[in-house]
mmCIF file of C-alpha atoms in Angstrom:
data_model
loop_
_atom_site.group_PDB
_atom_site.id
_atom_site.type_symbol
_atom_site.label_atom_id
_atom_site.label_comp_id
_atom_site.label_asym_id
_atom_site.label_seq_id
_atom_site.Cartn_x
_atom_site.Cartn_y
_atom_site.Cartn_z
ATOM 1 C CA MET A 611 20.112 -20.773 4.112
ATOM 2 C CA SER A 612 16.415 -21.931 3.613
ATOM 3 C CA LEU A 613 15.433 -23.183 0.232
ATOM 4 C CA ARG A 614 12.953 -20.616 -0.344
ATOM 5 C CA ARG A 615 15.806 -17.720 -0.113
ATOM 6 C CA ALA A 616 18.340 -20.132 -2.281
ATOM 7 C CA SER A 617 15.562 -20.192 -5.192
ATOM 8 C CA ARG A 618 15.369 -16.195 -4.982
ATOM 9 C CA ARG A 619 18.885 -15.844 -5.462
ATOM 10 C CA LEU A 620 19.575 -18.260 -8.457
ATOM 11 C CA PRO A 621 18.469 -15.890 -10.962
ATOM 12 C CA HIS A 622 20.128 -13.244 -9.632
ATOM 13 C CA ARG A 623 23.544 -15.467 -9.790
ATOM 14 C CA ARG A 624 22.542 -16.909 -13.527
ATOM 15 C CA ALA A 625 21.989 -13.244 -14.875
ATOM 16 C CA THR A 626 25.591 -12.161 -13.412
ATOM 17 C CA ALA A 627 27.055 -15.697 -15.018
ATOM 18 C CA VAL A 628 24.960 -14.455 -18.062
ATOM 19 C CA ALA A 629 26.509 -11.033 -18.218
ATOM 20 C CA ALA A 630 30.096 -11.979 -17.397
ATOM 21 C CA ALA A 631 30.128 -14.532 -20.498
ATOM 22 C CA VAL A 632 28.661 -11.994 -22.676
ATOM 23 C CA VAL A 633 31.542 -9.692 -21.456
ATOM 24 C CA THR A 634 33.863 -12.136 -22.171
ATOM 25 C CA SER A 635 32.969 -12.540 -25.652
ATOM 26 C CA LEU A 636 32.742 -8.751 -26.335
ATOM 27 C CA VAL A 637 36.432 -8.575 -25.199
ATOM 28 C CA ALA A 638 37.266 -11.950 -27.503
ATOM 29 C CA LEU A 639 35.463 -10.128 -30.157
ATOM 30 C CA THR A 640 37.686 -6.736 -29.716
ATOM 31 C CA ALA A 641 41.096 -8.487 -29.386
ATOM 32 C CA CYS A 642 41.325 -6.629 -32.905
ATOM 33 C CA GLY A 643 43.176 -4.315 -30.929
ATOM 34 C CA SER A 644 44.213 -6.061 -27.906
ATOM 35 C CA ASP A 645 47.029 -4.152 -26.943
ATOM 36 C CA ASP A 646 46.434 -0.089 -26.691
ATOM 37 C CA GLY A 647 49.585 0.892 -26.439
ATOM 38 C CA VAL A 648 53.265 0.179 -25.488
ATOM 39 C CA SER A 649 54.272 -0.726 -22.198
ATOM 40 C CA SER A 650 57.037 1.311 -19.970
ATOM 41 C CA GLY A 651 59.235 -2.060 -20.490
ATOM 42 C CA ASP A 652 58.508 -2.312 -24.669
ATOM 43 C CA ALA A 653 59.281 1.959 -24.447
ATOM 44 C CA ALA A 654 62.591 1.784 -23.443
ATOM 45 C CA GLY A 655 65.041 3.625 -25.863
ATOM 46 C CA TYR A 656 62.294 4.108 -28.290
ATOM 47 C CA VAL A 657 60.380 7.044 -29.749
ATOM 48 C CA ALA A 658 56.278 7.091 -29.435
ATOM 49 C CA GLY A 659 54.777 8.671 -32.453
ATOM 50 C CA THR A 660 51.241 9.412 -32.351
ATOM 51 C CA GLY A 661 48.302 7.179 -31.483
ATOM 52 C CA GLN A 662 49.906 3.615 -31.237
ATOM 53 C CA ILE A 663 52.842 4.047 -33.623
ATOM 54 C CA THR A 664 55.993 3.604 -32.354
ATOM 55 C CA GLU A 665 59.509 4.617 -34.072
ATOM 56 C CA VAL A 666 62.684 3.079 -33.530
ATOM 57 C CA PRO A 667 66.131 4.319 -33.952
ATOM 58 C CA GLU A 668 68.768 2.602 -36.224
ATOM 59 C CA GLY A 669 71.074 2.307 -32.850
ATOM 60 C CA LYS A 670 67.933 0.783 -31.067
ATOM 61 C CA ARG A 671 66.695 -1.896 -33.462
ATOM 62 C CA VAL A 672 66.783 -5.744 -32.693
ATOM 63 C CA ALA A 673 65.981 -8.349 -35.010
ATOM 64 C CA ALA A 674 62.909 -9.649 -36.127
ATOM 65 C CA PRO A 675 62.917 -13.722 -36.273
ATOM 66 C CA ASP A 676 63.037 -15.392 -39.329
ATOM 67 C CA LEU A 677 60.029 -16.366 -39.590
ATOM 68 C CA ALA A 678 58.968 -19.390 -42.188
ATOM 69 C CA GLY A 679 56.184 -21.723 -43.159
ATOM 70 C CA GLU A 680 53.251 -22.195 -45.749
ATOM 71 C CA GLY A 681 51.398 -19.391 -47.219
ATOM 72 C CA VAL A 682 48.085 -18.226 -47.858
ATOM 73 C CA HIS A 683 47.987 -19.829 -51.448
ATOM 74 C CA GLY A 684 49.950 -22.784 -50.519
ATOM 75 C CA LYS A 685 53.246 -21.434 -51.512
ATOM 76 C CA GLU A 686 56.305 -21.618 -49.082
ATOM 77 C CA LEU A 687 57.662 -18.039 -47.516
ATOM 78 C CA LYS A 688 60.921 -17.326 -45.744
ATOM 79 C CA LEU A 689 60.949 -13.765 -44.164
ATOM 80 C CA SER A 690 64.928 -13.987 -44.822
ATOM 81 C CA ASP A 691 64.501 -14.236 -48.564
ATOM 82 C CA HIS A 692 63.563 -10.385 -48.160
ATOM 83 C CA ARG A 693 67.105 -9.246 -46.396
ATOM 84 C CA GLY A 694 68.059 -6.297 -48.389
ATOM 85 C CA GLU A 695 64.693 -5.089 -49.179
ATOM 86 C CA VAL A 696 62.514 -2.905 -46.698
ATOM 87 C CA VAL A 697 59.882 -5.287 -45.609
ATOM 88 C CA VAL A 698 55.872 -4.581 -44.266
ATOM 89 C CA LEU A 699 54.835 -7.114 -42.223
ATOM 90 C CA ASN A 700 50.704 -6.794 -41.699
ATOM 91 C CA VAL A 701 48.980 -9.567 -39.263
ATOM 92 C CA TRP A 702 45.425 -9.911 -40.041
ATOM 93 C CA GLY A 703 42.387 -11.846 -40.051
ATOM 94 C CA SER A 704 39.559 -12.187 -42.474
ATOM 95 C CA TRP A 705 37.078 -12.003 -39.547
ATOM 96 C CA CYS A 706 38.615 -9.078 -38.268
ATOM 97 C CA PRO A 707 36.500 -5.476 -39.396
ATOM 98 C CA PRO A 708 39.563 -3.335 -38.571
ATOM 99 C CA CYS A 709 41.639 -5.381 -41.179
ATOM 100 C CA ARG A 710 39.086 -5.022 -43.636
ATOM 101 C CA GLY A 711 38.667 -1.259 -43.563
ATOM 102 C CA GLU A 712 43.071 -1.160 -44.005
ATOM 103 C CA ALA A 713 43.022 -3.644 -46.537
ATOM 104 C CA PRO A 714 42.514 -1.710 -49.721
ATOM 105 C CA ASN A 715 45.424 1.307 -48.409
ATOM 106 C CA PHE A 716 47.817 -2.000 -48.485
ATOM 107 C CA ALA A 717 46.971 -2.920 -51.617
ATOM 108 C CA LYS A 718 47.272 0.333 -53.307
ATOM 109 C CA VAL A 719 50.648 0.762 -51.007
ATOM 110 C CA SER A 720 51.739 -2.163 -51.882
ATOM 111 C CA GLU A 721 51.437 -1.799 -55.601
ATOM 112 C CA ASP A 722 52.790 1.760 -55.841
ATOM 113 C CA LEU A 723 55.953 0.881 -54.331
ATOM 114 C CA ALA A 724 56.471 -2.793 -55.680
ATOM 115 C CA ASP A 725 59.452 -1.485 -57.684
ATOM 116 C CA GLU A 726 60.874 0.609 -54.836
ATOM 117 C CA GLY A 727 62.508 -2.209 -52.736
ATOM 118 C CA VAL A 728 59.771 -2.794 -50.690
ATOM 119 C CA GLN A 729 58.291 -6.221 -50.205
ATOM 120 C CA PHE A 730 54.605 -6.537 -48.151
ATOM 121 C CA LEU A 731 53.928 -9.607 -46.332
ATOM 122 C CA GLY A 732 51.144 -11.074 -44.265
ATOM 123 C CA ILE A 733 51.091 -12.730 -41.364
ATOM 124 C CA ASN A 734 46.705 -14.353 -41.772
ATOM 125 C CA THR A 735 45.992 -15.500 -37.958
ATOM 126 C CA ARG A 736 42.504 -17.142 -36.259
ATOM 127 C CA ASP A 737 41.135 -18.326 -39.785
ATOM 128 C CA LEU A 738 40.691 -21.672 -39.180
ATOM 129 C CA ASP A 739 39.111 -22.265 -42.788
ATOM 130 C CA VAL A 740 42.388 -21.163 -45.511
ATOM 131 C CA ALA A 741 39.338 -20.521 -47.703
ATOM 132 C CA ASN A 742 38.809 -17.659 -45.796
ATOM 133 C CA ALA A 743 41.998 -16.291 -45.701
ATOM 134 C CA GLN A 744 42.043 -16.732 -49.461
ATOM 135 C CA ALA A 745 38.810 -15.064 -50.104
ATOM 136 C CA PHE A 746 39.976 -12.175 -48.558
ATOM 137 C CA ASP A 747 42.593 -11.843 -50.490
ATOM 138 C CA ARG A 748 40.752 -11.856 -53.705
ATOM 139 C CA THR A 749 37.884 -9.049 -52.171
ATOM 140 C CA TYR A 750 41.030 -6.763 -51.665
ATOM 141 C CA GLY A 751 42.811 -7.614 -54.642
ATOM 142 C CA ILE A 752 45.797 -8.087 -52.556
ATOM 143 C CA GLU A 753 48.434 -9.849 -54.863
ATOM 144 C CA TYR A 754 51.539 -9.692 -51.973
ATOM 145 C CA PRO A 755 51.659 -12.924 -49.908
ATOM 146 C CA SER A 756 50.793 -13.938 -46.491
ATOM 147 C CA PHE A 757 51.967 -16.881 -44.342
ATOM 148 C CA TYR A 758 49.051 -18.927 -43.267
ATOM 149 C CA ASP A 759 49.291 -18.874 -38.713
ATOM 150 C CA PRO A 760 46.048 -19.918 -37.897
ATOM 151 C CA SER A 761 47.193 -20.753 -34.335
ATOM 152 C CA GLY A 762 49.236 -17.500 -34.009
ATOM 153 C CA LYS A 763 52.541 -19.799 -33.343
ATOM 154 C CA LEU A 764 54.423 -17.374 -35.912
ATOM 155 C CA ILE A 765 53.657 -14.565 -33.979
ATOM 156 C CA LEU A 766 54.839 -15.972 -30.673
ATOM 157 C CA LYS A 767 58.153 -16.110 -32.491
ATOM 158 C CA PHE A 768 58.555 -12.182 -31.457
ATOM 159 C CA PRO A 769 60.169 -11.849 -28.033
ATOM 160 C CA LYS A 770 58.096 -9.887 -25.362
ATOM 161 C CA GLY A 771 59.403 -6.824 -24.995
ATOM 162 C CA ASN A 772 60.922 -6.011 -28.617
ATOM 163 C CA LEU A 773 57.779 -4.278 -30.107
ATOM 164 C CA ASN A 774 56.058 -7.366 -31.036
ATOM 165 C CA PRO A 775 52.646 -7.333 -32.748
ATOM 166 C CA LYS A 776 50.445 -7.841 -30.051
ATOM 167 C CA ALA A 777 47.319 -7.053 -31.706
ATOM 168 C CA ILE A 778 45.422 -7.580 -34.643
ATOM 169 C CA PRO A 779 45.530 -5.452 -36.819
ATOM 170 C CA SER A 780 49.137 -4.194 -36.285
ATOM 171 C CA THR A 781 51.736 -3.618 -38.756
ATOM 172 C CA LEU A 782 55.926 -3.516 -38.549
ATOM 173 C CA VAL A 783 58.133 -2.436 -41.064
ATOM 174 C CA LEU A 784 61.758 -4.283 -40.913
ATOM 175 C CA ASP A 785 64.504 -1.732 -42.385
ATOM 176 C CA ARG A 786 66.690 -3.539 -45.131
ATOM 177 C CA GLU A 787 69.177 -5.822 -42.356
ATOM 178 C CA GLY A 788 65.845 -7.559 -41.091
ATOM 179 C CA ARG A 789 65.381 -5.082 -37.900
ATOM 180 C CA ILE A 790 62.084 -3.672 -36.468
ATOM 181 C CA ALA A 791 61.979 -0.189 -37.338
ATOM 182 C CA VAL A 792 58.118 0.816 -36.245
ATOM 183 C CA ARG A 793 55.163 -0.891 -34.970
ATOM 184 C CA ALA A 794 51.559 0.395 -35.770
ATOM 185 C CA LEU A 795 49.046 -0.680 -33.338
ATOM 186 C CA LYS A 796 46.171 0.307 -35.147
ATOM 187 C CA PRO A 797 44.450 -0.291 -38.275
ATOM 188 C CA LEU A 798 46.566 2.316 -41.304
ATOM 189 C CA THR A 799 45.218 5.142 -43.596
ATOM 190 C CA GLU A 800 46.943 5.255 -46.568
ATOM 191 C CA GLU A 801 48.919 7.811 -45.282
ATOM 192 C CA GLU A 802 50.326 6.747 -42.377
ATOM 193 C CA LEU A 803 51.158 3.321 -44.020
ATOM 194 C CA ARG A 804 53.188 5.728 -46.323
ATOM 195 C CA GLU A 805 54.338 8.143 -43.583
ATOM 196 C CA ILE A 806 56.011 5.075 -42.153
ATOM 197 C CA ILE A 807 57.741 3.548 -44.732
ATOM 198 C CA GLU A 808 59.039 6.344 -46.444
ATOM 199 C CA PRO A 809 61.263 7.099 -43.479
ATOM 200 C CA VAL A 810 62.764 3.637 -43.872
ATOM 201 C CA MET A 811 63.190 3.583 -47.505
ATOM 202 C CA ALA A 812 65.247 6.577 -47.305
ATOM 203 C CA GLU A 813 67.796 5.134 -45.122
ATOM 204 C CA LYS A 814 71.312 4.427 -46.047
#
């Protein structure tokens, strides 16, 4: 290849590399919704709702891992402390626009159901500075605690194929036995949030 021909191709290659880098960056930023649905393996035996909400019949449910660790505000948290309650587990990051969009809905519903045997918990992820997560709670009036999980270690404790929270934001509703009853891989409106919690609350 002549030097002249090579010099003509270099700008094109450089532009291609830049374009690829931009695409990669956009994919990383939109990891707020990195998994748009349930794989065929995940869906076996499950009843899928509209959009990205999946409900699990009582006989098909699996236990959530017993998460334990430090909270966003420094308190030690343990998921098993809430056995006997319906638990709403929300995965979020202060950097994630859909998380900010759904936060007021979680603040409102968690307050409304505080005396109804429903415990809200968060898993804050990818916030390398805990101060950002703390500021998020103050801004949106989030009163319930969140695990501080900047590296995503707690999320990785959920077994693959068992309705693990694969997107940010995502929400799990656990029944009173600590089993995964609902998974939502999308930001939730107040109405959607109530609709996925109430049937689990009604179970005996």
